[in-house]
Tab-separated table of C-alpha atoms in Angstrom:
chain	number	residue	atom	x	y	z
A	1	MET	CA	0.000	0.000	0.000
A	2	ASN	CA	1.452	3.372	-1.002
A	3	ALA	CA	1.244	6.560	0.989
A	4	ALA	CA	-1.229	8.187	-1.401
A	5	ALA	CA	-3.724	5.421	-0.725
A	6	LEU	CA	-3.668	5.985	3.028
A	7	SER	CA	-5.745	8.607	4.803
A	8	SER	CA	-3.788	11.266	6.649
A	9	ALA	CA	-5.210	9.973	9.928
A	10	HIS	CA	-3.772	6.487	9.476
A	11	VAL	CA	-0.556	6.888	7.519
A	12	ALA	CA	1.579	7.106	10.665
A	13	LEU	CA	-0.241	4.123	12.171
A	14	GLU	CA	0.548	2.062	9.082
A	15	ALA	CA	4.219	3.064	9.176
A	16	LEU	CA	4.508	2.461	12.933
A	17	PHE	CA	4.230	-1.303	12.501
A	18	VAL	CA	6.785	-1.617	9.671
A	19	PRO	CA	9.706	-2.565	12.001
A	20	ILE	CA	7.568	-5.362	13.466
A	21	ALA	CA	6.315	-6.598	10.099
A	22	SER	CA	9.870	-6.605	8.706
A	23	GLY	CA	11.264	-8.518	11.682
A	24	GLN	CA	13.492	-5.702	12.962
A	25	LEU	CA	11.461	-5.755	16.175
A	26	ARG	CA	9.405	-8.510	17.758
A	27	LEU	CA	6.200	-8.365	19.711
A	28	PRO	CA	6.688	-9.225	23.415
A	29	GLU	CA	6.334	-12.879	24.328
A	30	ASP	CA	3.989	-12.018	27.194
A	31	GLY	CA	1.726	-10.084	24.788
A	32	ARG	CA	1.759	-6.880	26.852
A	33	VAL	CA	1.939	-3.642	24.876
A	34	LEU	CA	1.031	-0.076	25.812
A	35	PHE	CA	-0.063	2.184	22.958
A	36	LEU	CA	-0.018	5.902	23.821
A	37	HIS	CA	-2.057	8.317	21.698
A	38	ALA	CA	-3.478	5.220	20.021
A	39	ARG	CA	-5.518	5.346	16.840
A	40	ASP	CA	-7.760	2.672	15.425
A	41	GLY	CA	-6.965	1.159	12.060
A	42	PHE	CA	-6.604	-2.067	10.134
A	43	ARG	CA	-2.952	-2.628	11.049
A	44	LEU	CA	-3.628	-2.187	14.755
A	45	ARG	CA	-6.583	-4.594	14.659
A	46	GLU	CA	-4.389	-7.071	12.798
A	47	MET	CA	-1.542	-6.854	15.328
A	48	ALA	CA	-3.271	-6.304	18.669
A	49	GLN	CA	-3.572	-9.027	21.288
A	50	PRO	CA	-5.639	-9.210	24.500
A	51	GLY	CA	-2.709	-7.879	26.557
A	52	TRP	CA	-2.558	-4.590	24.648
A	53	LEU	CA	-3.719	-1.392	26.352
A	54	CYS	CA	-4.632	1.628	24.211
A	55	ALA	CA	-4.508	5.077	25.853
A	56	GLN	CA	-6.437	7.767	23.987
A	57	GLY	CA	-7.861	10.952	25.518
A	58	PHE	CA	-9.901	12.208	22.553
A	59	LYS	CA	-13.390	10.820	23.041
A	60	PRO	CA	-14.296	10.032	19.394
A	61	PHE	CA	-10.972	8.239	18.833
A	62	ALA	CA	-11.325	6.303	22.093
A	63	ALA	CA	-14.802	5.223	20.991
A	64	GLU	CA	-13.426	4.009	17.643
A	65	LEU	CA	-10.888	1.840	19.450
A	66	GLU	CA	-13.561	0.391	21.734
A	67	ARG	CA	-15.871	-0.382	18.808
A	68	SER	CA	-13.026	-2.387	17.284
A	69	GLY	CA	-12.843	-4.504	20.440
A	70	LEU	CA	-9.584	-2.992	21.707
A	71	ARG	CA	-8.931	-2.401	25.404
A	72	VAL	CA	-8.917	1.326	26.121
A	73	GLY	CA	-7.762	2.873	29.384
A	74	GLU	CA	-4.864	4.299	31.354
A	75	PRO	CA	-1.962	2.291	32.785
A	76	ALA	CA	-1.283	2.305	36.503
A	77	ALA	CA	1.488	4.698	37.536
A	78	ASP	CA	3.907	1.832	38.273
A	79	GLU	CA	2.878	-0.413	35.369
A	80	ARG	CA	5.665	-1.344	32.946
A	81	PHE	CA	5.464	-2.822	29.441
A	82	PRO	CA	8.097	-4.531	27.262
A	83	LEU	CA	6.867	-2.498	24.284
A	84	VAL	CA	5.441	1.024	24.318
A	85	LEU	CA	4.056	2.381	21.052
A	86	VAL	CA	3.652	6.126	20.547
A	87	LEU	CA	2.031	8.332	17.915
A	88	PRO	CA	3.315	11.707	19.147
A	89	PRO	CA	1.346	14.897	18.404
A	90	ARG	CA	2.771	17.795	16.452
A	91	GLN	CA	2.960	20.244	19.398
A	92	ARG	CA	6.481	19.773	20.747
A	93	GLU	CA	5.954	20.192	24.490
A	94	GLU	CA	2.968	17.840	24.398
A	95	ALA	CA	5.064	15.341	22.415
A	96	ARG	CA	7.968	15.592	24.855
A	97	ALA	CA	5.619	14.903	27.766
A	98	LEU	CA	4.353	11.848	25.886
A	99	PHE	CA	7.924	10.606	25.320
A	100	ALA	CA	8.605	10.987	29.045
A	101	ARG	CA	5.485	9.006	29.813
A	102	ALA	CA	6.503	6.280	27.346
A	103	VAL	CA	9.968	5.966	28.890
A	104	ARG	CA	8.502	5.769	32.399
A	105	HIS	CA	6.196	2.929	31.354
A	106	ALA	CA	8.887	0.975	29.480
A	107	ALA	CA	10.032	-2.160	31.333
A	108	PRO	CA	13.770	-2.818	31.839
A	109	GLY	CA	15.057	-3.920	28.463
A	110	GLY	CA	11.862	-2.685	26.825
A	111	ILE	CA	11.417	-0.698	23.623
A	112	VAL	CA	9.778	2.660	22.946
A	113	LEU	CA	8.638	2.723	19.303
A	114	ALA	CA	7.311	5.950	17.761
A	115	CYS	CA	6.232	7.265	14.384
A	116	MET	CA	5.598	10.790	13.127
A	117	PRO	CA	4.822	12.228	9.676
A	118	ASN	CA	7.795	14.006	8.108
A	119	ALA	CA	5.661	17.150	7.853
A	120	GLY	CA	4.523	16.795	11.466
A	121	GLY	CA	7.769	17.252	13.364
A	122	ALA	CA	9.338	13.809	12.774
A	123	ARG	CA	12.953	14.997	12.741
A	124	SER	CA	12.498	16.905	16.017
A	125	GLY	CA	10.651	13.974	17.566
A	126	GLU	CA	13.443	11.563	16.754
A	127	ALA	CA	16.030	13.971	18.173
A	128	ASP	CA	13.965	14.392	21.332
A	129	LEU	CA	13.635	10.658	21.999
A	130	ALA	CA	17.377	10.234	21.438
A	131	GLN	CA	18.123	13.074	23.844
A	132	LEU	CA	15.885	11.540	26.502
A	133	ALA	CA	16.467	7.804	26.117
A	134	GLY	CA	19.729	7.284	24.245
A	135	ALA	CA	20.553	6.033	20.765
A	136	VAL	CA	17.657	5.443	18.376
A	137	THR	CA	17.210	3.365	15.255
A	138	GLN	CA	15.072	4.833	12.501
A	139	LEU	CA	13.565	4.088	9.105
A	140	SER	CA	11.348	5.999	6.683
A	141	LYS	CA	8.064	4.803	5.220
A	142	HIS	CA	4.904	6.442	3.845
A	143	LYS	CA	6.450	9.923	4.249
A	144	CYS	CA	6.865	9.184	7.946
A	145	ARG	CA	9.820	8.592	10.212
A	146	VAL	CA	9.691	5.519	12.473
A	147	PHE	CA	12.180	5.500	15.353
A	148	TRP	CA	12.776	3.442	18.469
A	149	SER	CA	15.012	3.203	21.502
A	150	ALA	CA	15.715	0.830	24.386
A	151	PRO	CA	15.714	3.304	27.318
A	152	ARG	CA	17.931	1.516	29.837
A	153	GLY	CA	18.420	3.214	33.189
A	154	ASP	CA	21.983	4.316	32.479
A	155	ARG	CA	20.918	5.921	29.189
A	156	VAL	CA	17.906	7.884	30.415
A	157	ASP	CA	18.443	11.529	31.352
A	158	ALA	CA	16.570	11.540	34.674
A	159	ALA	CA	16.512	15.317	35.025
A	160	LEU	CA	15.164	15.738	31.507
A	161	LEU	CA	12.601	13.009	32.156
A	162	GLY	CA	11.165	14.968	35.074
A	163	GLU	CA	11.277	18.260	33.188
A	164	TRP	CA	9.445	16.873	30.165
A	165	ALA	CA	6.862	15.006	32.251
A	166	ALA	CA	6.013	18.351	33.879
A	167	PHE	CA	5.119	19.807	30.472
A	168	ASP	CA	1.769	18.049	30.787
A	169	GLU	CA	0.894	19.685	34.106
A	170	PRO	CA	-1.745	22.444	33.939
A	171	ARG	CA	-0.179	25.907	33.906
A	172	LEU	CA	-1.413	29.477	33.712
A	173	ASN	CA	-1.233	30.855	30.184
A	174	ALA	CA	-0.501	34.441	29.206
A	175	ALA	CA	-4.157	35.392	29.739
A	176	GLY	CA	-4.247	33.940	33.262
A	177	TYR	CA	-6.207	30.770	32.470
A	178	TRP	CA	-5.166	27.249	33.367
A	179	SER	CA	-4.233	25.284	30.256
A	180	ARG	CA	-1.933	22.600	28.826
A	181	PRO	CA	0.340	22.470	25.761
A	182	GLY	CA	-1.454	20.978	22.793
A	183	LEU	CA	-4.962	22.152	23.679
A	184	PHE	CA	-6.682	24.469	21.223
A	185	ALA	CA	-5.241	28.000	21.651
A	186	TRP	CA	-3.619	26.665	24.818
A	187	ASP	CA	-1.262	29.600	25.436
A	188	ARG	CA	-3.656	32.485	24.737
A	189	VAL	CA	-7.300	33.495	24.381
A	190	ASP	CA	-8.593	32.490	20.973
A	191	VAL	CA	-9.660	35.543	18.935
A	192	ALA	CA	-12.959	33.970	17.883
A	193	SER	CA	-13.893	32.965	21.436
A	194	ALA	CA	-13.060	36.466	22.675
A	195	LEU	CA	-15.299	37.962	19.968
A	196	LEU	CA	-18.201	35.734	20.990
A	197	ALA	CA	-17.694	36.504	24.683
A	198	ALA	CA	-17.730	40.245	23.993
A	199	HIS	CA	-21.145	39.993	22.305
A	200	LEU	CA	-22.938	37.681	24.733
A	201	PRO	CA	-26.049	39.303	26.185
A	202	ALA	CA	-26.012	39.936	29.925
A	203	ASP	CA	-29.488	38.399	30.303
A	204	LEU	CA	-28.504	34.784	29.614
A	205	ARG	CA	-30.017	32.850	32.498
A	206	GLY	CA	-30.870	29.471	33.958
A	207	ARG	CA	-29.032	26.433	32.631
A	208	VAL	CA	-26.308	27.038	30.051
A	209	ALA	CA	-24.092	24.649	28.079
A	210	ASP	CA	-20.730	25.313	26.416
A	211	LEU	CA	-20.071	22.932	23.520
A	212	GLY	CA	-16.415	22.197	22.762
A	213	ALA	CA	-15.430	24.101	25.886
A	214	GLY	CA	-11.669	23.539	25.714
A	215	TYR	CA	-9.956	24.842	28.824
A	216	GLY	CA	-13.078	26.798	29.789
A	217	TYR	CA	-12.462	30.396	28.679
A	218	LEU	CA	-15.917	30.943	27.176
A	219	SER	CA	-17.710	29.426	30.179
A	220	ALA	CA	-15.693	31.637	32.518
A	221	GLN	CA	-16.781	34.644	30.482
A	222	VAL	CA	-20.427	33.565	30.684
A	223	LEU	CA	-20.205	33.563	34.479
A	224	ALA	CA	-18.418	36.924	34.506
A	225	ARG	CA	-20.971	38.600	32.223
A	226	CYS	CA	-24.287	36.868	32.959
A	227	ALA	CA	-25.293	37.108	36.619
A	228	GLN	CA	-28.534	35.128	36.202
A	229	VAL	CA	-26.872	31.895	35.091
A	230	GLN	CA	-27.515	29.234	37.739
A	231	GLU	CA	-25.764	26.221	36.211
A	232	ILE	CA	-23.291	25.690	33.394
A	233	ASP	CA	-22.218	22.428	31.766
A	234	LEU	CA	-18.943	22.280	29.828
A	235	TYR	CA	-18.761	19.568	27.162
A	236	GLU	CA	-15.297	18.727	25.813
A	237	ALA	CA	-14.023	15.705	23.870
A	238	GLU	CA	-10.329	16.131	24.790
A	239	ALA	CA	-9.665	14.637	28.225
A	240	ARG	CA	-6.500	16.708	28.695
A	241	ALA	CA	-8.673	19.849	28.762
A	242	LEU	CA	-10.884	18.687	31.626
A	243	GLU	CA	-8.593	19.442	34.553
A	244	PRO	CA	-7.694	22.965	33.367
A	245	ALA	CA	-11.392	23.595	32.690
A	246	ARG	CA	-12.302	22.547	36.243
A	247	LEU	CA	-9.628	24.829	37.690
A	248	ASN	CA	-10.814	27.755	35.570
A	249	MET	CA	-14.436	27.181	36.538
A	250	GLU	CA	-13.582	27.060	40.236
A	251	ALA	CA	-11.933	30.462	39.846
A	252	ALA	CA	-14.807	31.828	37.729
A	253	VAL	CA	-17.430	30.754	40.268
A	254	ARG	CA	-15.467	32.420	43.075
A	255	GLU	CA	-15.065	35.615	41.101
A	256	SER	CA	-18.726	35.718	40.024
A	257	GLY	CA	-19.829	36.273	43.615
A	258	HIS	CA	-22.956	34.126	43.301
A	259	ALA	CA	-23.781	30.436	43.600
A	260	VAL	CA	-23.345	28.655	40.283
A	261	GLN	CA	-23.066	24.935	39.680
A	262	ALA	CA	-20.359	24.212	37.100
A	263	ASN	CA	-19.939	20.728	35.621
A	264	VAL	CA	-17.235	19.513	33.223
A	265	HIS	CA	-18.046	16.523	30.995
A	266	TRP	CA	-15.824	14.353	28.778
A	267	HIS	CA	-18.253	14.025	25.891
A	268	ASP	CA	-18.532	13.834	22.105
A	269	VAL	CA	-21.011	16.606	21.319
A	270	SER	CA	-21.714	15.214	17.851
A	271	LEU	CA	-23.605	12.358	19.551
A	272	GLY	CA	-26.051	14.788	21.178
A	273	LEU	CA	-26.480	16.121	24.711
A	274	PRO	CA	-28.061	14.358	27.701
A	275	GLU	CA	-29.756	17.470	29.176
A	276	ARG	CA	-31.840	20.486	28.108
A	277	TYR	CA	-30.728	24.102	28.374
A	278	ASP	CA	-31.985	27.681	28.385
A	279	ALA	CA	-28.952	28.850	26.406
A	280	ILE	CA	-26.040	27.240	24.614
A	281	VAL	CA	-22.751	28.865	23.567
A	282	SER	CA	-20.099	27.382	21.314
A	283	ASN	CA	-16.965	27.981	19.322
A	284	PRO	CA	-17.276	24.688	17.446
A	285	PRO	CA	-14.189	22.975	16.048
A	286	PHE	CA	-13.975	23.103	12.281
A	287	HIS	CA	-11.252	20.497	11.874
A	288	GLN	CA	-10.712	17.292	13.820
A	289	GLN	CA	-7.229	16.553	12.583
A	290	GLY	CA	-4.790	18.064	10.145
A	291	ARG	CA	-5.480	21.492	8.666
A	292	GLU	CA	-8.375	20.955	6.241
A	293	ASP	CA	-11.787	22.434	7.006
A	294	LEU	CA	-14.348	19.900	8.176
A	295	PRO	CA	-17.600	21.898	8.518
A	296	GLU	CA	-19.545	18.695	9.260
A	297	LEU	CA	-18.304	18.997	12.846
A	298	GLY	CA	-19.823	22.451	13.205
A	299	ARG	CA	-23.080	21.224	11.682
A	300	ALA	CA	-23.164	18.374	14.200
A	301	PHE	CA	-22.713	20.908	17.029
A	302	ILE	CA	-25.610	22.965	15.648
A	303	ALA	CA	-27.836	19.872	15.516
A	304	ALA	CA	-26.892	18.921	19.080
A	305	ALA	CA	-27.632	22.450	20.302
A	306	ALA	CA	-31.014	22.590	18.583
A	307	ALA	CA	-32.033	19.233	20.061
A	308	ALA	CA	-31.041	20.284	23.588
A	309	LEU	CA	-32.471	23.811	23.768
A	310	SER	CA	-35.716	24.698	25.512
A	311	PRO	CA	-38.399	26.178	23.202
A	312	GLN	CA	-37.501	29.738	24.231
A	313	GLY	CA	-33.768	29.076	24.357
A	314	SER	CA	-31.018	30.767	22.370
A	315	PHE	CA	-27.879	29.452	20.681
A	316	TRP	CA	-24.814	31.684	20.395
A	317	MET	CA	-21.919	30.554	18.212
A	318	VAL	CA	-18.835	31.920	16.507
A	319	ALA	CA	-17.269	30.585	13.321
A	320	ASN	CA	-14.885	31.479	10.526
A	321	ARG	CA	-16.736	33.797	8.131
A	322	HIS	CA	-16.290	31.460	5.170
A	323	LEU	CA	-17.814	28.377	6.813
A	324	PRO	CA	-21.324	27.680	5.417
A	325	TYR	CA	-23.407	27.216	8.566
A	326	GLU	CA	-26.316	29.529	7.754
A	327	ALA	CA	-28.371	26.939	5.845
A	328	THR	CA	-27.969	24.407	8.643
A	329	LEU	CA	-28.987	27.000	11.235
A	330	ALA	CA	-32.009	28.100	9.174
A	331	GLY	CA	-33.136	24.492	8.977
A	332	ARG	CA	-33.124	24.118	12.763
A	333	PHE	CA	-34.102	27.615	14.003
A	334	ALA	CA	-36.827	30.101	13.053
A	335	GLU	CA	-34.659	33.162	13.734
A	336	VAL	CA	-30.999	33.407	12.711
A	337	ARG	CA	-29.012	36.641	12.734
A	338	THR	CA	-25.394	37.590	12.339
A	339	VAL	CA	-24.573	39.736	15.351
A	340	VAL	CA	-21.141	40.836	14.152
A	341	ALA	CA	-18.640	39.939	11.438
A	342	GLN	CA	-15.120	40.942	12.402
A	343	GLU	CA	-11.492	39.803	12.079
A	344	GLY	CA	-12.463	36.937	9.782
A	345	PHE	CA	-15.130	35.572	12.149
A	346	LYS	CA	-18.894	35.854	12.575
A	347	VAL	CA	-20.982	35.691	15.745
A	348	ILE	CA	-24.438	34.237	15.176
A	349	GLU	CA	-27.503	34.102	17.398
A	350	ALA	CA	-30.236	31.535	16.679
A	351	ARG	CA	-33.662	31.276	18.351
A	352	GLY	CA	-36.932	29.455	17.918
A	353	VAL	CA	-36.045	25.799	17.641
A	354	ARG	CA	-37.990	24.179	14.802
A	355	ALA	CA	-39.955	21.061	15.724
């Protein structure tokens, strides 16, 4: 199979298993493998055994793995594996934290095996694993770089291991919000979210939901601006965002000066919402992976919002100006208006859910 025939989501997964298929590496005799940042795909289903554990914090990807019959979860802190597979992300600090985690979970004499697309930071990733764990072996396949190391105790840089593991700890970003490297707009306030926050009406009240809440900026702004909100539910598919979101909501509730119940949920919004709301706010994602627009995600958020709103409820969203959401909104709501179009974004209010 050539690289052109593989989807961008699975090309690295296909390349990851080349050293095993070619005999350069062997699967552990005890069948125990940890797969960090795991993705579902044919090659994984072909290779995986009952002793494999797949760690994946993005809810839709975790669900794909479970539907394929793979074991999904988190290893115990002291659990060690003879083989640790890694599909590192592009963001370098997040990737370094993942390498540190892989090394910590590698058994004595074990192997850490990683793969990254050439255009997704592969050269830096290989250099980072070598710096942390010692000499690496590498090969190229499907426009990806596959590299592995045997991180024996005398090779591992212990100080660097601790430093890189700490990259995954929540930290305050430049705007004063708790966040983590690799989250959407993790080190700043996203321009689109700030635009939506600035145009939210002060009379939002009752139960509110934030769809695709990220680290919780928009929800914090709702509490700061809308004194009649009694409860707010944050829905986010990326598990790494949940802890920062909780920390930011604790601070927002304190600063609001009134009793508000704030709840953070690990949830795939595209599957619908379990509760009903008086108002819903959202800066929906428009791409799930890579850099290509995927407006279907935004349309799924609109459908979820319409299904969960009370008859008199309102939906407030922000989106890139070029994304074609108006027809979808008009099909689900009686009233749709563009509140502002600015800096390449549009804020839209929708009311009157259609039956």
